[in-house]
Amino acid sequence: ETGAGTGRWPAATCVVTGASRGFGRSLARLLAPRLGEGSLLLLLARSEAALAELAAELRDTGSGLQVECVAADLGCQQGLRRASAALREVLPTRPPGCLLLVNNAGSLGDISKSFHDLTNPDEINSYFAFNVTSALCLTSTALQAFRKQAGSSRTVVNISSLCALKPFKNWTLYCSGKASRDMMFRVLALEEPDVRVLNYAPGPLDTDMQLLARSKTGDAEMRQFFQSLKDSGQLIDCTVSARKLLKLLEEDTFCSGAHVDFHDI
């Protein structure tokens, strides 16, 4: 998808985490042609090679878009510090305009384990460090660095899930993490009325995460449920869901802090 949407976000500064594959990669590819000249697209992920490849592809559009990438493991303090430092360095130098931050990075956790198997605090803390702490720290850092100015707008997106609202067997960590993130961003919406906040559940995406869900989930009924989504063609292509998210952002009629599901649109 190119051309048609060029410049819908003039002088925009966009940050996408988990950009090297899956939903984040699809979103970055759709975002790039929509950004006006002088815009910046900052991509964060663990995989340096995959990030560099994507950045090179997006720079080739010839639209005057600046594409930068930061390879960092947001689950460890060193990686989170590197990513936060990049935001503090880049964002204050950007012209007043639009900031869009998409918190997409996330992981499933060990879904072979039931609730009573989760006894190791290091495993649990490590999960929440990546899936909750990093999203909070990066968002607060970005909002501090890209301050409210006349004529500017700031939008924060949390890539959420049905799991933020509904419990799934063997998915203690994932459901807890997603619920925590939703509430975290609802508080942000309450505290900062000038920041647009959206919790977007992209639907069951046809990604490596779904492959893990149908092969590694400890509960047999749950494995069968995920397999049936695949077999009946109910998995959603990342590009289709990313396009819906961009439509939501462009229309900008959602209630700040709301949880909006792919299937609700």
Short mmCIF file of C-alpha atoms in Angstrom, two decimals:
data_model
loop_
_atom_site.label_atom_id
_atom_site.label_comp_id
_atom_site.label_asym_id
_atom_site.label_seq_id
_atom_site.Cartn_x
_atom_site.Cartn_y
_atom_site.Cartn_z
CA GLU A 1 0.00 0.00 0.00
CA THR A 2 1.63 3.23 -1.13
CA GLY A 3 0.92 6.67 -2.45
CA ALA A 4 -2.78 7.06 -1.74
CA GLY A 5 -2.32 8.06 1.87
CA THR A 6 0.86 10.13 1.51
CA GLY A 7 1.17 12.93 4.00
CA ARG A 8 -1.85 12.20 6.15
CA TRP A 9 0.39 12.88 9.14
CA PRO A 10 2.60 15.86 8.23
CA ALA A 11 5.67 16.40 10.41
CA ALA A 12 4.86 13.29 12.41
CA THR A 13 7.14 11.49 14.83
CA CYS A 14 6.17 7.82 15.07
CA VAL A 15 7.66 5.20 17.38
CA VAL A 16 6.77 1.50 16.96
CA THR A 17 8.07 -1.18 19.35
CA GLY A 18 8.29 -4.82 18.31
CA ALA A 19 8.68 -3.57 14.74
CA SER A 20 10.85 -6.34 13.29
CA ARG A 21 8.10 -8.88 12.62
CA GLY A 22 4.39 -9.68 12.78
CA PHE A 23 1.94 -6.88 13.51
CA GLY A 24 4.64 -4.25 14.21
CA ARG A 25 6.32 -4.85 10.85
CA SER A 26 3.01 -4.70 8.97
CA LEU A 27 2.05 -1.50 10.79
CA ALA A 28 5.38 0.18 9.99
CA ARG A 29 4.97 -0.70 6.29
CA LEU A 30 1.50 0.86 6.21
CA LEU A 31 2.53 3.91 8.26
CA ALA A 32 5.54 4.90 6.14
CA PRO A 33 3.67 6.09 3.01
CA ARG A 34 1.17 8.01 5.18
CA LEU A 35 3.84 10.16 6.79
CA GLY A 36 4.60 13.55 5.27
CA GLU A 37 8.04 14.88 4.36
CA GLY A 38 10.14 15.68 7.40
CA SER A 39 8.49 12.92 9.41
CA LEU A 40 10.44 10.40 11.48
CA LEU A 41 9.66 6.71 11.94
CA LEU A 42 11.61 5.20 14.85
CA LEU A 43 11.57 1.39 14.94
CA LEU A 44 12.45 -0.62 18.05
CA ALA A 45 12.93 -4.39 18.35
CA ARG A 46 15.39 -7.02 19.52
CA SER A 47 16.49 -8.24 16.08
CA GLU A 48 19.04 -5.82 14.63
CA ALA A 49 19.22 -7.57 11.23
CA ALA A 50 15.45 -7.69 10.71
CA LEU A 51 15.12 -4.03 11.81
CA ALA A 52 17.87 -2.87 9.45
CA GLU A 53 16.24 -4.74 6.56
CA LEU A 54 12.85 -3.14 7.25
CA ALA A 55 14.36 0.34 7.67
CA ALA A 56 16.20 0.03 4.33
CA GLU A 57 12.96 -1.04 2.62
CA LEU A 58 11.01 1.91 4.06
CA ARG A 59 13.72 4.46 3.22
CA ASP A 60 13.49 3.44 -0.44
CA THR A 61 10.04 4.99 -0.81
CA GLY A 62 11.67 8.35 -1.62
CA SER A 63 9.10 10.30 0.38
CA GLY A 64 11.58 12.28 2.46
CA LEU A 65 10.75 10.11 5.46
CA GLN A 66 13.53 9.63 8.01
CA VAL A 67 13.66 6.04 9.29
CA GLU A 68 15.79 5.17 12.32
CA CYS A 69 16.05 1.95 14.30
CA VAL A 70 17.14 0.97 17.79
CA ALA A 71 17.96 -2.67 18.48
CA ALA A 72 17.25 -3.31 22.15
CA ASP A 73 15.88 -6.08 24.35
CA LEU A 74 13.20 -4.24 26.31
CA GLY A 75 13.02 -7.13 28.78
CA CYS A 76 16.40 -6.29 30.30
CA GLN A 77 17.40 -3.06 32.03
CA GLN A 78 20.29 -2.37 29.67
CA GLY A 79 18.05 -2.66 26.60
CA LEU A 80 15.31 -0.54 28.14
CA ARG A 81 17.87 2.13 29.09
CA ARG A 82 19.20 2.15 25.51
CA ALA A 83 15.70 2.56 24.06
CA SER A 84 14.78 5.27 26.60
CA ALA A 85 18.02 7.14 25.88
CA ALA A 86 17.23 7.10 22.16
CA LEU A 87 13.81 8.65 22.84
CA ARG A 88 15.32 11.32 25.11
CA GLU A 89 17.91 12.15 22.45
CA VAL A 90 15.65 12.24 19.39
CA LEU A 91 12.21 13.47 20.51
CA PRO A 92 13.15 16.89 21.97
CA THR A 93 14.78 17.84 18.64
CA ARG A 94 11.62 17.12 16.62
CA PRO A 95 9.49 20.01 15.31
CA PRO A 96 6.07 20.54 16.94
CA GLY A 97 3.60 18.25 15.25
CA CYS A 98 2.20 14.82 15.87
CA LEU A 99 3.69 12.15 18.13
CA LEU A 100 2.41 8.60 17.67
CA LEU A 101 3.78 5.92 20.00
CA VAL A 102 2.68 2.32 19.40
CA ASN A 103 3.47 -0.10 22.25
CA ASN A 104 3.40 -3.35 20.31
CA ALA A 105 6.30 -5.37 21.75
CA GLY A 106 5.13 -8.31 23.85
CA SER A 107 5.45 -12.04 24.51
CA LEU A 108 3.22 -14.98 25.48
CA GLY A 109 5.18 -16.35 28.41
CA ASP A 110 5.37 -20.08 29.13
CA ILE A 111 1.84 -21.21 28.18
CA SER A 112 2.65 -24.86 28.91
CA LYS A 113 2.35 -23.98 32.62
CA SER A 114 -0.82 -23.76 34.67
CA PHE A 115 -1.31 -21.19 37.43
CA HIS A 116 0.08 -23.47 40.17
CA ASP A 117 3.26 -24.15 38.12
CA LEU A 118 4.24 -20.48 38.27
CA THR A 119 6.34 -20.51 41.44
CA ASN A 120 9.58 -18.94 40.18
CA PRO A 121 9.61 -15.19 40.91
CA ASP A 122 12.47 -14.60 38.45
CA GLU A 123 10.41 -16.02 35.59
CA ILE A 124 7.37 -13.93 36.57
CA ASN A 125 9.33 -10.72 37.14
CA SER A 126 11.15 -11.19 33.84
CA TYR A 127 7.81 -11.53 32.05
CA PHE A 128 6.37 -8.37 33.58
CA ALA A 129 9.63 -6.44 33.05
CA PHE A 130 9.27 -6.94 29.29
CA ASN A 131 5.50 -6.80 28.91
CA VAL A 132 4.48 -4.15 31.46
CA THR A 133 7.44 -2.22 32.88
CA SER A 134 9.03 -1.43 29.51
CA ALA A 135 5.74 -0.13 28.05
CA LEU A 136 5.22 2.16 31.05
CA CYS A 137 8.81 3.47 31.07
CA LEU A 138 8.99 4.05 27.30
CA THR A 139 5.64 5.83 27.23
CA SER A 140 6.40 8.12 30.16
CA THR A 141 9.86 8.86 28.70
CA ALA A 142 8.37 9.66 25.27
CA LEU A 143 5.73 11.98 26.72
CA GLN A 144 8.34 13.83 28.79
CA ALA A 145 10.67 14.16 25.79
CA PHE A 146 7.95 15.25 23.33
CA ARG A 147 6.31 17.90 25.45
CA LYS A 148 2.90 19.43 24.86
CA GLN A 149 3.29 22.43 22.57
CA ALA A 150 0.89 24.71 20.69
CA GLY A 151 -0.33 22.93 17.57
CA SER A 152 1.06 19.56 18.59
CA SER A 153 -0.80 16.32 19.28
CA ARG A 154 0.26 13.18 21.12
CA THR A 155 -1.29 9.73 20.65
CA VAL A 156 -0.34 6.56 22.52
CA VAL A 157 -1.49 3.13 21.36
CA ASN A 158 -1.29 -0.03 23.46
CA ILE A 159 -1.58 -3.23 21.42
CA SER A 160 -3.97 -5.08 23.67
CA SER A 161 -5.88 -8.36 23.41
CA LEU A 162 -9.15 -10.05 24.23
CA CYS A 163 -6.99 -11.58 26.99
CA ALA A 164 -7.00 -8.21 28.77
CA LEU A 165 -10.72 -8.82 29.41
CA LYS A 166 -11.17 -12.59 29.38
CA PRO A 167 -9.21 -15.33 31.22
CA PHE A 168 -7.70 -18.18 29.18
CA LYS A 169 -6.44 -21.40 30.81
CA ASN A 170 -2.61 -21.61 30.96
CA TRP A 171 -2.31 -17.97 29.95
CA THR A 172 -1.89 -16.50 33.46
CA LEU A 173 1.07 -14.33 32.53
CA TYR A 174 -0.26 -13.13 29.18
CA CYS A 175 -3.77 -12.32 30.46
CA SER A 176 -2.36 -10.56 33.56
CA GLY A 177 0.12 -8.56 31.49
CA LYS A 178 -2.49 -7.44 28.97
CA ALA A 179 -5.01 -6.52 31.69
CA SER A 180 -2.31 -4.57 33.52
CA ARG A 181 -1.34 -2.65 30.38
CA ASP A 182 -4.96 -1.76 29.57
CA MET A 183 -5.49 -0.32 33.06
CA MET A 184 -2.15 1.48 32.98
CA PHE A 185 -3.13 3.30 29.79
CA ARG A 186 -6.63 4.05 31.11
CA VAL A 187 -4.94 5.87 34.00
CA LEU A 188 -2.81 7.79 31.50
CA ALA A 189 -5.95 8.85 29.61
CA LEU A 190 -7.47 10.10 32.88
CA GLU A 191 -4.36 12.00 33.98
CA GLU A 192 -3.48 13.51 30.60
CA PRO A 193 -6.65 14.66 28.78
CA ASP A 194 -4.56 16.19 25.97
CA VAL A 195 -2.99 12.79 25.15
CA ARG A 196 -5.10 10.50 22.95
CA VAL A 197 -4.87 6.94 24.34
CA LEU A 198 -6.11 3.78 22.65
CA ASN A 199 -6.04 0.14 23.77
CA TYR A 200 -6.39 -1.71 20.44
CA ALA A 201 -6.99 -5.48 20.41
CA PRO A 202 -5.91 -6.58 16.90
CA GLY A 203 -7.80 -9.90 16.94
CA PRO A 204 -6.31 -13.41 16.57
CA LEU A 205 -3.43 -12.66 14.18
CA ASP A 206 -1.86 -15.23 11.89
CA THR A 207 1.60 -15.01 13.50
CA ASP A 208 4.23 -17.12 15.28
CA MET A 209 2.35 -16.36 18.53
CA GLN A 210 -0.73 -18.21 17.24
CA LEU A 211 1.47 -21.14 16.20
CA LEU A 212 2.75 -21.29 19.79
CA ALA A 213 -0.82 -21.02 21.11
CA ARG A 214 -2.03 -24.08 19.22
CA SER A 215 1.09 -26.16 19.84
CA LYS A 216 2.33 -25.22 23.34
CA THR A 217 -0.75 -24.34 25.44
CA GLY A 218 -0.91 -26.82 28.32
CA ASP A 219 -4.70 -27.25 28.26
CA ALA A 220 -5.83 -29.64 25.48
CA GLU A 221 -9.19 -27.90 24.95
CA MET A 222 -7.45 -24.57 24.52
CA ARG A 223 -5.01 -26.06 22.00
CA GLN A 224 -7.98 -27.38 20.05
CA PHE A 225 -9.70 -23.99 20.20
CA PHE A 226 -6.66 -22.26 18.70
CA GLN A 227 -6.28 -25.01 16.09
CA SER A 228 -9.93 -24.51 15.09
CA LEU A 229 -9.31 -20.78 14.55
CA LYS A 230 -6.59 -21.72 12.08
CA ASP A 231 -8.58 -24.51 10.39
CA SER A 232 -11.72 -22.39 9.94
CA GLY A 233 -9.81 -19.43 8.49
CA GLN A 234 -10.58 -17.10 11.41
CA LEU A 235 -7.01 -15.91 11.89
CA ILE A 236 -6.50 -12.33 10.73
CA ASP A 237 -3.73 -11.15 8.43
CA CYS A 238 -1.54 -8.59 10.24
CA THR A 239 -1.90 -6.07 7.41
CA VAL A 240 -5.70 -6.23 7.55
CA SER A 241 -5.70 -5.52 11.30
CA ALA A 242 -3.02 -2.81 11.03
CA ARG A 243 -5.11 -1.08 8.36
CA LYS A 244 -8.08 -1.01 10.77
CA LEU A 245 -5.90 0.53 13.48
CA LEU A 246 -4.73 3.29 11.14
CA LYS A 247 -8.33 3.98 10.12
CA LEU A 248 -9.23 4.36 13.83
CA LEU A 249 -6.33 6.76 14.35
CA GLU A 250 -7.11 8.80 11.25
CA GLU A 251 -10.81 9.14 12.12
CA ASP A 252 -9.79 9.96 15.72
CA THR A 253 -13.31 9.54 17.16
CA PHE A 254 -12.50 6.89 19.82
CA CYS A 255 -12.94 7.69 23.49
CA SER A 256 -9.48 8.18 25.01
CA GLY A 257 -8.46 5.16 27.09
CA ALA A 258 -11.02 2.90 25.39
CA HIS A 259 -10.44 -0.78 24.61
CA VAL A 260 -11.40 -1.28 20.95
CA ASP A 261 -11.38 -4.74 19.38
CA PHE A 262 -10.76 -5.51 15.70
CA HIS A 263 -14.18 -7.18 15.55
CA ASP A 264 -15.95 -4.11 16.98
CA ILE A 265 -14.98 -1.89 14.05
#
